[in-house]
PDB file of C-alpha atoms in Angstrom:
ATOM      1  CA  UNK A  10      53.724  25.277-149.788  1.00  0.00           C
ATOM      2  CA  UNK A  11      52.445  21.696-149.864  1.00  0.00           C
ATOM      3  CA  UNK A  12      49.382  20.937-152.359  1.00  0.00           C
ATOM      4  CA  UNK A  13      47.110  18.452-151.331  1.00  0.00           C
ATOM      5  CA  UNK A  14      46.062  15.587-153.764  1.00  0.00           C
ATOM      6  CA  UNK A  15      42.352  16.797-155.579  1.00  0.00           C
ATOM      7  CA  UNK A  16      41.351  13.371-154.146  1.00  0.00           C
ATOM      8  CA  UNK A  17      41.893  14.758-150.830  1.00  0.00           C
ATOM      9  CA  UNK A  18      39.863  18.509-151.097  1.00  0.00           C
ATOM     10  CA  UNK A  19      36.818  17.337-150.221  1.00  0.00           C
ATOM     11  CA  UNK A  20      37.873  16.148-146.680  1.00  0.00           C
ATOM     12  CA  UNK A  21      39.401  18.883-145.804  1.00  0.00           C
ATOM     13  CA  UNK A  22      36.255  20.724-144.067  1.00  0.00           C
ATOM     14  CA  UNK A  23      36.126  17.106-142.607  1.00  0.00           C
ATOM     15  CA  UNK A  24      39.747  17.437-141.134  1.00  0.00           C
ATOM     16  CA  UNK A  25      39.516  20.500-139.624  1.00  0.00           C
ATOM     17  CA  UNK A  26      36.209  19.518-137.552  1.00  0.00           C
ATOM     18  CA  UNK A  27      36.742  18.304-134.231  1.00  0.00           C
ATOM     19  CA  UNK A  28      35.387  15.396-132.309  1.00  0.00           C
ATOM     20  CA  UNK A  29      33.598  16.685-128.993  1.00  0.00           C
ATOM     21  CA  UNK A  30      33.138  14.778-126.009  1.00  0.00           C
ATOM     22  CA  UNK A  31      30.687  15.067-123.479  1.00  0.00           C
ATOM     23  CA  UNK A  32      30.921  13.444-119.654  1.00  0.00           C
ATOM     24  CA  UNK A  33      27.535  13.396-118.095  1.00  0.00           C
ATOM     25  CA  UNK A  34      25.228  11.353-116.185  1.00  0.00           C
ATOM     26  CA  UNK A  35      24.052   7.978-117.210  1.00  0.00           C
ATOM     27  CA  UNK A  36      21.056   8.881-117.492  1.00  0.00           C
ATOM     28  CA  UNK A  37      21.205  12.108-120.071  1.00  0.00           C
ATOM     29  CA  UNK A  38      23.507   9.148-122.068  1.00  0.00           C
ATOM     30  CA  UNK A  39      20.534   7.173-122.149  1.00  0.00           C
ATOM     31  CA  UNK A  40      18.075   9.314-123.231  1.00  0.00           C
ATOM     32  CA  UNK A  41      20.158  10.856-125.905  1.00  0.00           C
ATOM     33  CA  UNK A  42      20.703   6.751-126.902  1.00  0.00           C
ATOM     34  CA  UNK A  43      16.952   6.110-126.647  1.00  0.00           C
ATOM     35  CA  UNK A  44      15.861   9.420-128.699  1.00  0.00           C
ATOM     36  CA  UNK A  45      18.339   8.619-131.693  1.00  0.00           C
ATOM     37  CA  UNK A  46      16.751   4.601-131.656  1.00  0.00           C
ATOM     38  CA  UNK A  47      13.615   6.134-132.018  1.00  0.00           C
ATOM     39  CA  UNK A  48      13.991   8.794-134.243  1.00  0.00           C
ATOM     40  CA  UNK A  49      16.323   6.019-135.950  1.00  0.00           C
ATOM     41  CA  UNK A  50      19.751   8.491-136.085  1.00  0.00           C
ATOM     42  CA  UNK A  51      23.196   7.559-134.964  1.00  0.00           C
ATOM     43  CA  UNK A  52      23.773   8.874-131.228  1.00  0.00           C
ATOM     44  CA  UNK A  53      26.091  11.575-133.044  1.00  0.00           C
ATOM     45  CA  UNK A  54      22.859  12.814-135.223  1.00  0.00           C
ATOM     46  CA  UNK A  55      20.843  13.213-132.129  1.00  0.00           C
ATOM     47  CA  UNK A  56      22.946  15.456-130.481  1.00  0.00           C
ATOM     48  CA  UNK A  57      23.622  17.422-133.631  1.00  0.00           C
ATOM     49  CA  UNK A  58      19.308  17.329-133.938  1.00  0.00           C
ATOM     50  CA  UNK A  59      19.106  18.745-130.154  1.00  0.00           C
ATOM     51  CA  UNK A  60      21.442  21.115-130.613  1.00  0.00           C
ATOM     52  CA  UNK A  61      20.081  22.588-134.041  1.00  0.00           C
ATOM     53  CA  UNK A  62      22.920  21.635-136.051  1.00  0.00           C
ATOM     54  CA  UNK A  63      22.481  20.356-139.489  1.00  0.00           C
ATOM     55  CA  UNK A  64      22.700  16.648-140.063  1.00  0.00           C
ATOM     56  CA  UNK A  65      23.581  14.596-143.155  1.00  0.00           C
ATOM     57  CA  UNK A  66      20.532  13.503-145.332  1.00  0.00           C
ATOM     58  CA  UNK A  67      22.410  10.257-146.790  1.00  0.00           C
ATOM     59  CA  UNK A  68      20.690   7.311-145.051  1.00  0.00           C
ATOM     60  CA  UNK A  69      23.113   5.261-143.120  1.00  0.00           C
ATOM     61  CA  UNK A  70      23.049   1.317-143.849  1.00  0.00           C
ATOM     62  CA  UNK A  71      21.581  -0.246-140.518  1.00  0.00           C
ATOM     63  CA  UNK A  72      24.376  -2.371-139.176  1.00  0.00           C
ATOM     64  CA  UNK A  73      25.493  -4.177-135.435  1.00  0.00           C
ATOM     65  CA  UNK A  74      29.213  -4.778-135.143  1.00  0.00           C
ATOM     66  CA  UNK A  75      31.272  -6.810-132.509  1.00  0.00           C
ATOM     67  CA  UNK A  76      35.064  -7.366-132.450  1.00  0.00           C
ATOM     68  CA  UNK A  77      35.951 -11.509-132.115  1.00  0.00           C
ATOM     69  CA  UNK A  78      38.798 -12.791-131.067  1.00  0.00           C
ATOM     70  CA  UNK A  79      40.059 -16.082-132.182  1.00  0.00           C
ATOM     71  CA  UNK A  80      39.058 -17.602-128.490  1.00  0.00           C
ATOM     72  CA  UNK A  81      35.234 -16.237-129.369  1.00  0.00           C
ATOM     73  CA  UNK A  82      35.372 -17.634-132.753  1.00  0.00           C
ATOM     74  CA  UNK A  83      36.300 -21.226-130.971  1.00  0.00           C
ATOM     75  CA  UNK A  84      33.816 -20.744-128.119  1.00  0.00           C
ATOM     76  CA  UNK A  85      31.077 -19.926-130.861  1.00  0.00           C
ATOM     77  CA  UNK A  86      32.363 -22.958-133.009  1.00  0.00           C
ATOM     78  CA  UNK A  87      31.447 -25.219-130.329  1.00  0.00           C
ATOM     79  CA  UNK A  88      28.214 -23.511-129.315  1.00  0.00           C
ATOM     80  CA  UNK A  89      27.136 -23.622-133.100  1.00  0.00           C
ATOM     81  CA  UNK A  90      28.537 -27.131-133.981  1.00  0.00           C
ATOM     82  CA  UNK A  91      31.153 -25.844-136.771  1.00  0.00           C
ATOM     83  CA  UNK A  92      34.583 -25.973-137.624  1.00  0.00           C
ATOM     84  CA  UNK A  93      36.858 -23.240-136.401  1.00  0.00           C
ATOM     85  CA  UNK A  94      38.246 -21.749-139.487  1.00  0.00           C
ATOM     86  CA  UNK A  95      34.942 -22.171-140.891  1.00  0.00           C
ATOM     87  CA  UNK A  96      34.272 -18.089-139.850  1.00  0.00           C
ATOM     88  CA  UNK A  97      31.678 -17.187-142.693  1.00  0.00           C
ATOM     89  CA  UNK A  98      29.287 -20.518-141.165  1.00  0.00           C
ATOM     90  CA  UNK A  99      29.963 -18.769-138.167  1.00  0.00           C
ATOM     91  CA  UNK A 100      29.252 -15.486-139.162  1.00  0.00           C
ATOM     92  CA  UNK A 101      25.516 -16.545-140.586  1.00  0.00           C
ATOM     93  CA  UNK A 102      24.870 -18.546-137.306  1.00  0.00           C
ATOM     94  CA  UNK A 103      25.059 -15.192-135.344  1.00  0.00           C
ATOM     95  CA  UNK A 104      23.340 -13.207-137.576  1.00  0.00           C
ATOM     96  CA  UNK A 105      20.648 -16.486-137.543  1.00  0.00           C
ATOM     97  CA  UNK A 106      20.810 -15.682-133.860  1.00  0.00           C
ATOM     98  CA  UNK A 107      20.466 -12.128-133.736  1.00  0.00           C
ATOM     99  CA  UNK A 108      17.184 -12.799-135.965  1.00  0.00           C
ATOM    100  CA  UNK A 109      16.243 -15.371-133.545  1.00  0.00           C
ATOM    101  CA  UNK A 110      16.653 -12.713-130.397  1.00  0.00           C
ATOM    102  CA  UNK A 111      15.247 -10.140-131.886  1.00  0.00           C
ATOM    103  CA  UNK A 112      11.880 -12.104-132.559  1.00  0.00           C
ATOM    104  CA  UNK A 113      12.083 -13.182-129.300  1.00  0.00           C
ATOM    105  CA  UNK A 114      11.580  -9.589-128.154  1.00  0.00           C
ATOM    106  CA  UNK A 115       8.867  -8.871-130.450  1.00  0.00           C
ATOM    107  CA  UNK A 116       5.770  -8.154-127.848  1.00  0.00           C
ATOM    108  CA  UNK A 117       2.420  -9.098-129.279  1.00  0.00           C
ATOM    109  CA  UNK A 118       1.398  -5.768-130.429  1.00  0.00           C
ATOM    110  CA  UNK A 119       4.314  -5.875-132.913  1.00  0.00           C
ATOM    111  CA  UNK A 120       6.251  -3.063-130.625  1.00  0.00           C
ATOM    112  CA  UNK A 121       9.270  -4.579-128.688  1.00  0.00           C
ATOM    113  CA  UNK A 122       8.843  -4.841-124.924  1.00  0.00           C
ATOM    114  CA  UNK A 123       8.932  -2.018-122.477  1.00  0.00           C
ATOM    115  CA  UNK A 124      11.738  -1.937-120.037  1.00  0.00           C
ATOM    116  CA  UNK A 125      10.025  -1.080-117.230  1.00  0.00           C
TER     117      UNK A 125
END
């Protein structure tokens, strides 16, 4: 019999859960997308919160991510003015931009605009 490290025990529930995935219409996607933004849960939550399944508590850091290539670190170098290899200068220009959309979208009540 193989022991497992005691590191290791407490993803072992974690292990033996699987990952479900669900084909359906575009629009059931986007509802279940547009309930978790507004109740502010991951996707994965909501569906859990539909479904009556308990969630975690812990509070998830809000975060965007995007892959880059090298070629969209030099075509974002140009567009921002910077040197290539200069990827954390980069890095704050598109978070500067992401500010900069996002207030953009900010309607005049404070609430962003409807998409209708």
């Amino acid at each position: 019999m193989v022991r497992s490290s005691p590191r290791w025990t407490g993803s072992d529930a974690a292990l033996r859960s699987l990952q479900v995935a669900f084909d359906v219409e575009k629009q059931v996607i986007d509802a279940v997308r547009y309930a978790a933004f507004k109740n502010q849960l991951s996707p994965s939550d909501q569906i859990r919160a539909i479904l009556g399944l308990p969630r975690t508590s812990k509070p998830v850091r809000p975060r965007l991510t995007v892959s880059l290539s090298d070629a969209d670190y030099d075509i974002l170098a140009r567009r921002f003015g910077l040197a290539v290899d200069d990827k954390r200068k980069i890095k704050e220009s598109l978070h500067d931009a992401l500010i900069d959309f996002a207030r953009q979208q900010q309607a005049p009540d404070g609430d962003p605009p409807s998409s209708a």
